[in-house]
PDB file of C-alpha atoms in Angstrom:
ATOM      1  CA  MET A   1     131.366  70.657  46.303  1.00  0.00           C
ATOM      2  CA  THR A   2     129.891  72.633  49.182  1.00  0.00           C
ATOM      3  CA  ARG A   3     126.343  71.890  48.126  1.00  0.00           C
ATOM      4  CA  GLN A   4     127.140  68.196  47.884  1.00  0.00           C
ATOM      5  CA  ARG A   5     128.415  68.226  51.457  1.00  0.00           C
ATOM      6  CA  GLN A   6     125.349  70.046  52.655  1.00  0.00           C
ATOM      7  CA  THR A   7     123.165  67.494  50.829  1.00  0.00           C
ATOM      8  CA  ASN A   8     125.066  64.685  52.508  1.00  0.00           C
ATOM      9  CA  ARG A   9     124.650  66.322  55.883  1.00  0.00           C
ATOM     10  CA  LEU A  10     120.930  66.726  55.324  1.00  0.00           C
ATOM     11  CA  ALA A  11     120.665  63.046  54.359  1.00  0.00           C
ATOM     12  CA  ILE A  12     122.561  62.050  57.481  1.00  0.00           C
ATOM     13  CA  LEU A  13     120.329  64.261  59.632  1.00  0.00           C
ATOM     14  CA  LYS A  14     117.203  62.746  58.083  1.00  0.00           C
ATOM     15  CA  THR A  15     118.548  59.250  58.728  1.00  0.00           C
ATOM     16  CA  LEU A  16     119.291  60.158  62.326  1.00  0.00           C
ATOM     17  CA  ALA A  17     115.806  61.617  62.689  1.00  0.00           C
ATOM     18  CA  VAL A  18     114.237  58.390  61.385  1.00  0.00           C
ATOM     19  CA  ILE A  19     116.381  56.367  63.772  1.00  0.00           C
ATOM     20  CA  LEU A  20     115.454  58.641  66.685  1.00  0.00           C
ATOM     21  CA  LEU A  21     111.757  58.319  65.856  1.00  0.00           C
ATOM     22  CA  THR A  22     111.791  54.537  65.448  1.00  0.00           C
ATOM     23  CA  ALA A  23     114.274  53.703  68.197  1.00  0.00           C
ATOM     24  CA  PRO A  24     111.777  54.305  71.057  1.00  0.00           C
ATOM     25  CA  LEU A  25     109.358  51.840  69.449  1.00  0.00           C
ATOM     26  CA  LEU A  26     112.019  49.166  68.964  1.00  0.00           C
ATOM     27  CA  PHE A  27     113.636  49.499  72.376  1.00  0.00           C
ATOM     28  CA  ALA A  28     110.753  50.765  74.514  1.00  0.00           C
ATOM     29  CA  SER A  29     111.207  48.304  77.363  1.00  0.00           C
ATOM     30  CA  THR A  30     114.970  48.790  77.479  1.00  0.00           C
ATOM     31  CA  TRP A  31     114.575  52.583  77.349  1.00  0.00           C
ATOM     32  CA  LEU A  32     112.124  52.608  80.220  1.00  0.00           C
ATOM     33  CA  GLN A  33     114.550  50.680  82.427  1.00  0.00           C
ATOM     34  CA  ALA A  34     117.677  52.591  81.355  1.00  0.00           C
ATOM     35  CA  GLU A  35     119.067  55.802  82.865  1.00  0.00           C
ATOM     36  CA  THR A  36     117.474  58.997  81.535  1.00  0.00           C
ATOM     37  CA  ARG A  37     119.784  61.499  79.803  1.00  0.00           C
ATOM     38  CA  TYR A  38     119.329  64.505  77.535  1.00  0.00           C
ATOM     39  CA  ILE A  39     121.116  65.817  74.445  1.00  0.00           C
ATOM     40  CA  SER A  40     123.141  68.925  75.162  1.00  0.00           C
ATOM     41  CA  ASP A  41     122.534  72.053  73.088  1.00  0.00           C
ATOM     42  CA  ASP A  42     126.005  73.346  73.842  1.00  0.00           C
ATOM     43  CA  LEU A  43     127.112  73.707  70.209  1.00  0.00           C
ATOM     44  CA  ARG A  44     130.236  75.521  69.092  1.00  0.00           C
ATOM     45  CA  VAL A  45     130.601  76.837  65.533  1.00  0.00           C
ATOM     46  CA  PRO A  46     133.958  77.920  64.098  1.00  0.00           C
ATOM     47  CA  LEU A  47     134.181  81.403  62.608  1.00  0.00           C
ATOM     48  CA  ARG A  48     136.154  81.392  59.337  1.00  0.00           C
ATOM     49  CA  LYS A  49     137.897  84.170  57.509  1.00  0.00           C
ATOM     50  CA  THR A  50     136.170  83.361  54.202  1.00  0.00           C
ATOM     51  CA  PRO A  51     133.026  81.314  53.352  1.00  0.00           C
ATOM     52  CA  CYS A  52     134.365  77.771  53.002  1.00  0.00           C
ATOM     53  CA  ASN A  53     134.800  74.727  55.242  1.00  0.00           C
ATOM     54  CA  ARG A  54     138.592  74.672  54.752  1.00  0.00           C
ATOM     55  CA  CYS A  55     139.240  78.376  55.075  1.00  0.00           C
ATOM     56  CA  ALA A  56     141.265  79.878  57.884  1.00  0.00           C
ATOM     57  CA  ILE A  57     139.547  79.795  61.282  1.00  0.00           C
ATOM     58  CA  LEU A  58     139.329  83.079  63.168  1.00  0.00           C
ATOM     59  CA  HIS A  59     137.575  81.565  66.193  1.00  0.00           C
ATOM     60  CA  HIS A  60     137.569  77.811  66.888  1.00  0.00           C
ATOM     61  CA  GLY A  61     134.130  77.722  68.433  1.00  0.00           C
ATOM     62  CA  LEU A  62     131.472  80.360  68.893  1.00  0.00           C
ATOM     63  CA  LYS A  63     129.211  79.077  71.672  1.00  0.00           C
ATOM     64  CA  SER A  64     125.570  78.457  70.868  1.00  0.00           C
ATOM     65  CA  GLY A  65     123.462  81.448  71.805  1.00  0.00           C
ATOM     66  CA  THR A  66     126.202  83.970  70.956  1.00  0.00           C
ATOM     67  CA  SER A  67     124.735  87.245  69.658  1.00  0.00           C
ATOM     68  CA  LEU A  68     126.050  88.171  66.168  1.00  0.00           C
ATOM     69  CA  LYS A  69     125.459  91.050  63.789  1.00  0.00           C
ATOM     70  CA  VAL A  70     124.683  89.945  60.217  1.00  0.00           C
ATOM     71  CA  VAL A  71     126.568  91.773  57.489  1.00  0.00           C
ATOM     72  CA  GLU A  72     125.385  89.790  54.446  1.00  0.00           C
ATOM     73  CA  ASP A  73     124.321  86.387  53.095  1.00  0.00           C
ATOM     74  CA  ASN A  74     126.101  84.951  50.044  1.00  0.00           C
ATOM     75  CA  ASN A  75     123.132  82.736  49.127  1.00  0.00           C
ATOM     76  CA  ASP A  76     125.500  79.739  49.171  1.00  0.00           C
ATOM     77  CA  GLY A  77     124.892  78.635  52.726  1.00  0.00           C
ATOM     78  CA  TRP A  78     127.272  81.101  54.388  1.00  0.00           C
ATOM     79  CA  THR A  79     126.638  84.319  56.313  1.00  0.00           C
ATOM     80  CA  HIS A  80     129.004  87.185  56.948  1.00  0.00           C
ATOM     81  CA  VAL A  81     128.813  88.246  60.647  1.00  0.00           C
ATOM     82  CA  THR A  82     130.617  90.296  63.253  1.00  0.00           C
ATOM     83  CA  THR A  83     130.951  89.481  66.953  1.00  0.00           C
ATOM     84  CA  SER A  84     130.574  91.817  69.916  1.00  0.00           C
ATOM     85  CA  GLY A  85     134.341  91.442  70.396  1.00  0.00           C
ATOM     86  CA  GLY A  86     135.074  92.875  66.939  1.00  0.00           C
ATOM     87  CA  LEU A  87     135.745  89.622  65.000  1.00  0.00           C
ATOM     88  CA  ASP A  88     134.603  89.677  61.374  1.00  0.00           C
ATOM     89  CA  GLY A  89     134.107  86.375  59.522  1.00  0.00           C
ATOM     90  CA  TRP A  90     131.867  83.751  57.967  1.00  0.00           C
ATOM     91  CA  LEU A  91     129.929  80.768  59.312  1.00  0.00           C
ATOM     92  CA  PRO A  92     127.305  78.346  57.944  1.00  0.00           C
ATOM     93  CA  THR A  93     123.876  79.957  57.696  1.00  0.00           C
ATOM     94  CA  GLN A  94     122.199  76.785  59.064  1.00  0.00           C
ATOM     95  CA  TYR A  95     123.573  77.524  62.539  1.00  0.00           C
ATOM     96  CA  LEU A  96     121.927  80.944  62.709  1.00  0.00           C
ATOM     97  CA  VAL A  97     118.435  81.462  64.058  1.00  0.00           C
ATOM     98  CA  THR A  98     116.339  84.594  64.490  1.00  0.00           C
ATOM     99  CA  GLN A  99     115.601  84.032  68.195  1.00  0.00           C
ATOM    100  CA  GLN A 100     117.566  83.001  71.256  1.00  0.00           C
ATOM    101  CA  ILE A 101     118.319  79.323  71.754  1.00  0.00           C
ATOM    102  CA  ALA A 102     116.084  77.208  73.948  1.00  0.00           C
ATOM    103  CA  ARG A 103     118.542  77.147  76.867  1.00  0.00           C
ATOM    104  CA  HIS A 104     118.679  80.914  77.076  1.00  0.00           C
ATOM    105  CA  ARG A 105     114.914  81.174  76.679  1.00  0.00           C
ATOM    106  CA  ILE A 106     114.477  78.588  79.429  1.00  0.00           C
ATOM    107  CA  ILE A 107     116.855  80.498  81.701  1.00  0.00           C
ATOM    108  CA  LYS A 108     114.948  83.682  80.960  1.00  0.00           C
ATOM    109  CA  VAL A 109     111.623  81.967  81.549  1.00  0.00           C
ATOM    110  CA  GLU A 110     112.941  80.427  84.779  1.00  0.00           C
ATOM    111  CA  LYS A 111     114.037  83.860  85.959  1.00  0.00           C
ATOM    112  CA  GLN A 112     110.642  85.263  85.046  1.00  0.00           C
ATOM    113  CA  LEU A 113     108.998  82.319  86.810  1.00  0.00           C
ATOM    114  CA  ALA A 114     111.117  82.884  89.911  1.00  0.00           C
ATOM    115  CA  ALA A 115     110.237  86.581  89.833  1.00  0.00           C
ATOM    116  CA  THR A 116     106.572  85.662  89.345  1.00  0.00           C
ATOM    117  CA  LYS A 117     106.746  83.249  92.295  1.00  0.00           C
ATOM    118  CA  ALA A 118     108.383  85.950  94.416  1.00  0.00           C
ATOM    119  CA  ASP A 119     105.676  88.401  93.334  1.00  0.00           C
ATOM    120  CA  ASN A 120     103.048  85.766  94.096  1.00  0.00           C
ATOM    121  CA  ILE A 121     104.487  85.216  97.575  1.00  0.00           C
ATOM    122  CA  ALA A 122     104.577  88.977  98.129  1.00  0.00           C
ATOM    123  CA  LEU A 123     100.986  89.289  96.883  1.00  0.00           C
ATOM    124  CA  GLN A 124      99.901  86.436  99.152  1.00  0.00           C
ATOM    125  CA  GLN A 125     101.574  88.171 102.087  1.00  0.00           C
ATOM    126  CA  GLN A 126      99.870  91.427 101.115  1.00  0.00           C
ATOM    127  CA  LEU A 127      96.562  89.551 100.823  1.00  0.00           C
ATOM    128  CA  GLN A 128      97.100  88.057 104.273  1.00  0.00           C
ATOM    129  CA  ASP A 129      97.990  91.467 105.687  1.00  0.00           C
ATOM    130  CA  LEU A 130      94.935  93.014 104.014  1.00  0.00           C
ATOM    131  CA  THR A 131      92.739  90.193 105.300  1.00  0.00           C
ATOM    132  CA  GLU A 132      94.025  90.714 108.844  1.00  0.00           C
ATOM    133  CA  ALA A 133      93.594  94.467 108.473  1.00  0.00           C
ATOM    134  CA  ASN A 134      90.049  93.890 107.169  1.00  0.00           C
ATOM    135  CA  GLN A 135      89.267  91.652 110.139  1.00  0.00           C
ATOM    136  CA  SER A 136      90.689  94.265 112.502  1.00  0.00           C
ATOM    137  CA  LEU A 137      88.655  97.024 110.826  1.00  0.00           C
ATOM    138  CA  THR A 138      85.540  94.835 110.943  1.00  0.00           C
ATOM    139  CA  SER A 139      86.100  94.268 114.663  1.00  0.00           C
ATOM    140  CA  GLN A 140      86.637  97.999 115.186  1.00  0.00           C
ATOM    141  CA  LEU A 141      83.500  98.743 113.150  1.00  0.00           C
ATOM    142  CA  THR A 142      81.482  96.330 115.299  1.00  0.00           C
ATOM    143  CA  SER A 143      82.868  97.953 118.435  1.00  0.00           C
ATOM    144  CA  VAL A 144      82.098 101.424 117.091  1.00  0.00           C
ATOM    145  CA  GLN A 145      78.565 100.347 116.160  1.00  0.00           C
ATOM    146  CA  THR A 146      78.073  98.952 119.671  1.00  0.00           C
ATOM    147  CA  GLU A 147      79.407 102.162 121.201  1.00  0.00           C
ATOM    148  CA  SER A 148      77.212 104.159 118.824  1.00  0.00           C
ATOM    149  CA  GLY A 149      74.143 102.229 120.009  1.00  0.00           C
ATOM    150  CA  SER A 150      75.108 102.833 123.631  1.00  0.00           C
ATOM    151  CA  ILE A 151      75.709 106.523 122.948  1.00  0.00           C
ATOM    152  CA  SER A 152      72.346 106.754 121.144  1.00  0.00           C
ATOM    153  CA  ALA A 153      70.604 105.205 124.159  1.00  0.00           C
ATOM    154  CA  GLU A 154      72.398 107.626 126.496  1.00  0.00           C
ATOM    155  CA  LEU A 155      71.470 110.500 124.193  1.00  0.00           C
ATOM    156  CA  ASN A 156      67.813 109.464 124.305  1.00  0.00           C
ATOM    157  CA  ASN A 157      67.997 109.315 128.088  1.00  0.00           C
ATOM    158  CA  ILE A 158      69.638 112.741 128.139  1.00  0.00           C
ATOM    159  CA  ARG A 159      66.910 114.069 125.870  1.00  0.00           C
ATOM    160  CA  LYS A 160      64.256 112.646 128.175  1.00  0.00           C
ATOM    161  CA  ILE A 161      66.031 114.094 131.212  1.00  0.00           C
ATOM    162  CA  SER A 162      66.432 117.400 129.407  1.00  0.00           C
ATOM    163  CA  ALA A 163      62.723 117.433 128.552  1.00  0.00           C
ATOM    164  CA  SER A 164      61.915 116.677 132.181  1.00  0.00           C
ATOM    165  CA  ALA A 165      64.361 119.346 133.311  1.00  0.00           C
ATOM    166  CA  ILE A 166      62.769 121.866 130.959  1.00  0.00           C
ATOM    167  CA  SER A 167      59.324 120.958 132.279  1.00  0.00           C
ATOM    168  CA  ILE A 168      60.591 121.234 135.866  1.00  0.00           C
ATOM    169  CA  GLN A 169      62.212 124.555 135.019  1.00  0.00           C
ATOM    170  CA  GLN A 170      58.948 125.832 133.607  1.00  0.00           C
ATOM    171  CA  GLN A 171      57.118 124.625 136.708  1.00  0.00           C
ATOM    172  CA  ASN A 172      59.737 126.297 138.900  1.00  0.00           C
ATOM    173  CA  GLU A 173      59.328 129.545 137.001  1.00  0.00           C
ATOM    174  CA  GLU A 174      55.547 129.331 137.391  1.00  0.00           C
ATOM    175  CA  LEU A 175      55.951 128.606 141.122  1.00  0.00           C
ATOM    176  CA  LEU A 176      58.365 131.511 141.451  1.00  0.00           C
ATOM    177  CA  THR A 177      55.862 133.763 139.724  1.00  0.00           C
ATOM    178  CA  LYS A 178      53.094 132.592 142.044  1.00  0.00           C
ATOM    179  CA  ASN A 179      55.454 132.965 145.001  1.00  0.00           C
ATOM    180  CA  ARG A 180      56.223 136.531 144.029  1.00  0.00           C
ATOM    181  CA  MET A 181      52.521 137.239 143.664  1.00  0.00           C
ATOM    182  CA  LEU A 182      51.797 135.660 147.049  1.00  0.00           C
ATOM    183  CA  GLN A 183      54.699 137.558 148.572  1.00  0.00           C
ATOM    184  CA  GLY A 184      53.221 140.751 147.196  1.00  0.00           C
ATOM    185  CA  GLU A 185      49.865 139.888 148.680  1.00  0.00           C
ATOM    186  CA  ILE A 186      51.571 139.024 151.993  1.00  0.00           C
ATOM    187  CA  ASP A 187      53.368 142.362 151.921  1.00  0.00           C
ATOM    188  CA  ILE A 188      50.067 144.127 151.284  1.00  0.00           C
ATOM    189  CA  LEU A 189      48.395 142.193 154.114  1.00  0.00           C
ATOM    190  CA  SER A 190      51.351 142.895 156.396  1.00  0.00           C
ATOM    191  CA  ALA A 191      51.131 146.602 155.626  1.00  0.00           C
ATOM    192  CA  THR A 192      47.392 146.543 156.205  1.00  0.00           C
ATOM    193  CA  ASN A 193      47.846 144.676 159.500  1.00  0.00           C
ATOM    194  CA  GLU A 194      50.496 147.114 160.579  1.00  0.00           C
ATOM    195  CA  GLN A 195      48.194 149.973 159.709  1.00  0.00           C
ATOM    196  CA  LEU A 196      45.391 148.381 161.696  1.00  0.00           C
ATOM    197  CA  ARG A 197      47.713 147.857 164.648  1.00  0.00           C
ATOM    198  CA  SER A 198      48.810 151.466 164.439  1.00  0.00           C
ATOM    199  CA  ASN A 199      45.185 152.637 164.312  1.00  0.00           C
ATOM    200  CA  GLU A 200      44.296 150.364 167.248  1.00  0.00           C
ATOM    201  CA  HIS A 201      47.221 151.679 169.219  1.00  0.00           C
ATOM    202  CA  GLN A 202      46.110 155.206 168.531  1.00  0.00           C
ATOM    203  CA  SER A 203      42.561 154.312 169.544  1.00  0.00           C
ATOM    204  CA  TRP A 204      43.703 152.748 172.812  1.00  0.00           C
ATOM    205  CA  PHE A 205      45.914 155.758 173.441  1.00  0.00           C
ATOM    206  CA  LEU A 206      42.962 158.020 172.788  1.00  0.00           C
ATOM    207  CA  TYR A 207      40.723 155.927 174.981  1.00  0.00           C
ATOM    208  CA  GLY A 208      43.362 155.926 177.733  1.00  0.00           C
ATOM    209  CA  GLY A 209      43.771 159.675 177.590  1.00  0.00           C
ATOM    210  CA  LEU A 210      40.062 160.125 177.637  1.00  0.00           C
ATOM    211  CA  SER A 211      39.768 157.810 180.643  1.00  0.00           C
ATOM    212  CA  VAL A 212      42.485 159.721 182.471  1.00  0.00           C
ATOM    213  CA  PHE A 213      40.783 162.979 181.643  1.00  0.00           C
ATOM    214  CA  MET A 214      37.451 161.695 182.821  1.00  0.00           C
ATOM    215  CA  GLY A 215      39.053 160.323 186.001  1.00  0.00           C
ATOM    216  CA  ALA A 216      40.685 163.629 186.689  1.00  0.00           C
ATOM    217  CA  LEU A 217      37.461 165.458 185.965  1.00  0.00           C
ATOM    218  CA  LEU A 218      35.510 163.217 188.281  1.00  0.00           C
ATOM    219  CA  THR A 219      38.166 163.641 190.939  1.00  0.00           C
ATOM    220  CA  ILE A 220      37.587 167.405 190.791  1.00  0.00           C
ATOM    221  CA  LEU A 221      33.843 167.298 190.483  1.00  0.00           C
ATOM    222  CA  ILE A 222      32.980 164.708 193.088  1.00  0.00           C
ATOM    223  CA  PRO A 223      34.397 166.702 196.102  1.00  0.00           C
ATOM    224  CA  ARG A 224      32.558 169.807 194.953  1.00  0.00           C
ATOM    225  CA  LEU A 225      29.349 167.925 194.596  1.00  0.00           C
ATOM    226  CA  LYS A 226      29.745 166.631 198.145  1.00  0.00           C
ATOM    227  CA  ARG A 227      30.377 170.146 199.492  1.00  0.00           C
ATOM    228  CA  ARG A 228      27.291 171.486 197.748  1.00  0.00           C
ATOM    229  CA  LYS A 229      25.219 168.695 199.195  1.00  0.00           C
ATOM    230  CA  LYS A 230      26.456 169.508 202.720  1.00  0.00           C
ATOM    231  CA  PHE A 231      25.792 173.230 202.228  1.00  0.00           C
ATOM    232  CA  SER A 232      22.326 172.424 201.086  1.00  0.00           C
ATOM    233  CA  GLU A 233      21.701 170.278 204.076  1.00  0.00           C
ATOM    234  CA  TRP A 234      22.945 173.019 206.364  1.00  0.00           C
ATOM    235  CA  GLY A 235      20.792 175.577 204.795  1.00  0.00           C
TER     236      GLY A 235
END
């Protein structure tokens, strides 16, 4: 009986599928002008105490997407399951799938997409910040290179000035050496001159003394010579 019902359901589903596939071709113009709607996937499946369509219902409608733990399959189109709330019962195997329903997957994907968009916005902001930082560093690098060129030019000037200063220092040292030598020669000449002046002074002193002595001698001799001349005349 159960298999017959399932066969009938499958036939009905196939008929509906054929109608859904051919309906757009038959009513294309009307469909394009009509309001757009979508089939809801909000399906609710009753949980029964035993595996049959007329058995006692433990839960009047498990919502599509509900997570269930499989206990066993009876190979007759029914599966024994337990809910997270502790209910233990049977439901048709055709309503069970091995992955989450499309709505939940879409919600999950939308969340992931939103997170990806947020990450993308954050990455774009980071890229903008890094670009601005790169521009700032490039500007600083240009400024540093300009300052480095100026400093290099100043350093070359300082080197030239230092070389000139060293040359001037060497010349000054040579001049100082010559000055000391000349000063030594001047000292020698000064000493010699002083010695000559001292000798000349002594000579003049000697000549003066000699002149005084001669004057005194003549002063004594001349009167005597006169007296002798008179005595000779008288004689």
